[in-house]
């Protein structure tokens, strides 16, 4: 049995049933593959967007991009 775990939806695929299943099993946070800055609220914790490393600059001297500007 697991409790208080974090989950990443395979390929970001999820629906109300998968969210309910995770909630019932004690998941506290789940991420999708939808690129965005997460807004943390109780009703969004099992449907959070995320940024992939490919969304961020790879060079320290690179100019800010849309994601680093929003963060």
Coordinates of C-alpha atoms in Angstrom, one line a residue, residues 7-56:
X7 CA 2.3 10.6 -9.8
X8 CA 3.1 11.6 -13.4
X9 CA 0.4 10.7 -15.9
X10 CA 1.8 8.5 -18.7
X11 CA 2.0 10.8 -21.7
X12 CA -0.1 13.2 -19.7
X13 CA -3.3 11.2 -20.3
X14 CA -5.9 11.4 -17.6
X15 CA -9.6 11.8 -16.9
X16 CA -12.0 12.1 -14.0
X17 CA -11.7 8.3 -13.4
X18 CA -7.9 8.3 -13.1
X19 CA -7.9 11.4 -10.9
X20 CA -10.5 9.7 -8.6
X21 CA -8.5 6.5 -8.5
X22 CA -5.3 8.4 -7.5
X23 CA -7.2 10.4 -4.9
X24 CA -8.7 7.2 -3.4
X25 CA -5.2 5.6 -3.1
X26 CA -3.6 8.6 -1.3
X27 CA -1.9 10.5 -4.2
X28 CA -1.2 14.0 -3.1
X29 CA 0.1 15.5 -6.4
X30 CA 0.0 14.5 -10.0
X31 CA 1.4 16.2 -13.1
X32 CA 0.3 16.2 -16.7
X33 CA 2.4 17.0 -19.8
X34 CA 0.5 20.3 -20.4
X35 CA 3.2 22.9 -20.4
X36 CA 2.5 25.8 -18.1
X37 CA 3.4 27.3 -14.7
X38 CA 1.3 25.5 -12.0
X39 CA -1.1 27.3 -9.8
X40 CA -1.2 25.4 -6.6
X41 CA -4.7 25.1 -5.1
X42 CA -6.5 22.1 -3.4
X43 CA -8.6 21.4 -6.5
X44 CA -5.7 21.4 -8.9
X45 CA -3.2 19.2 -7.1
X46 CA -4.0 16.1 -9.2
X47 CA -4.0 17.9 -12.5
X48 CA -0.9 20.1 -12.5
X49 CA 0.8 21.3 -15.6
X50 CA 4.6 21.1 -15.7
X51 CA 7.6 22.4 -17.7
X52 CA 9.8 19.9 -19.4
X53 CA 13.6 20.7 -19.4
X54 CA 13.2 21.3 -23.1
X55 CA 11.0 24.3 -22.3
X56 CA 13.9 26.1 -20.5

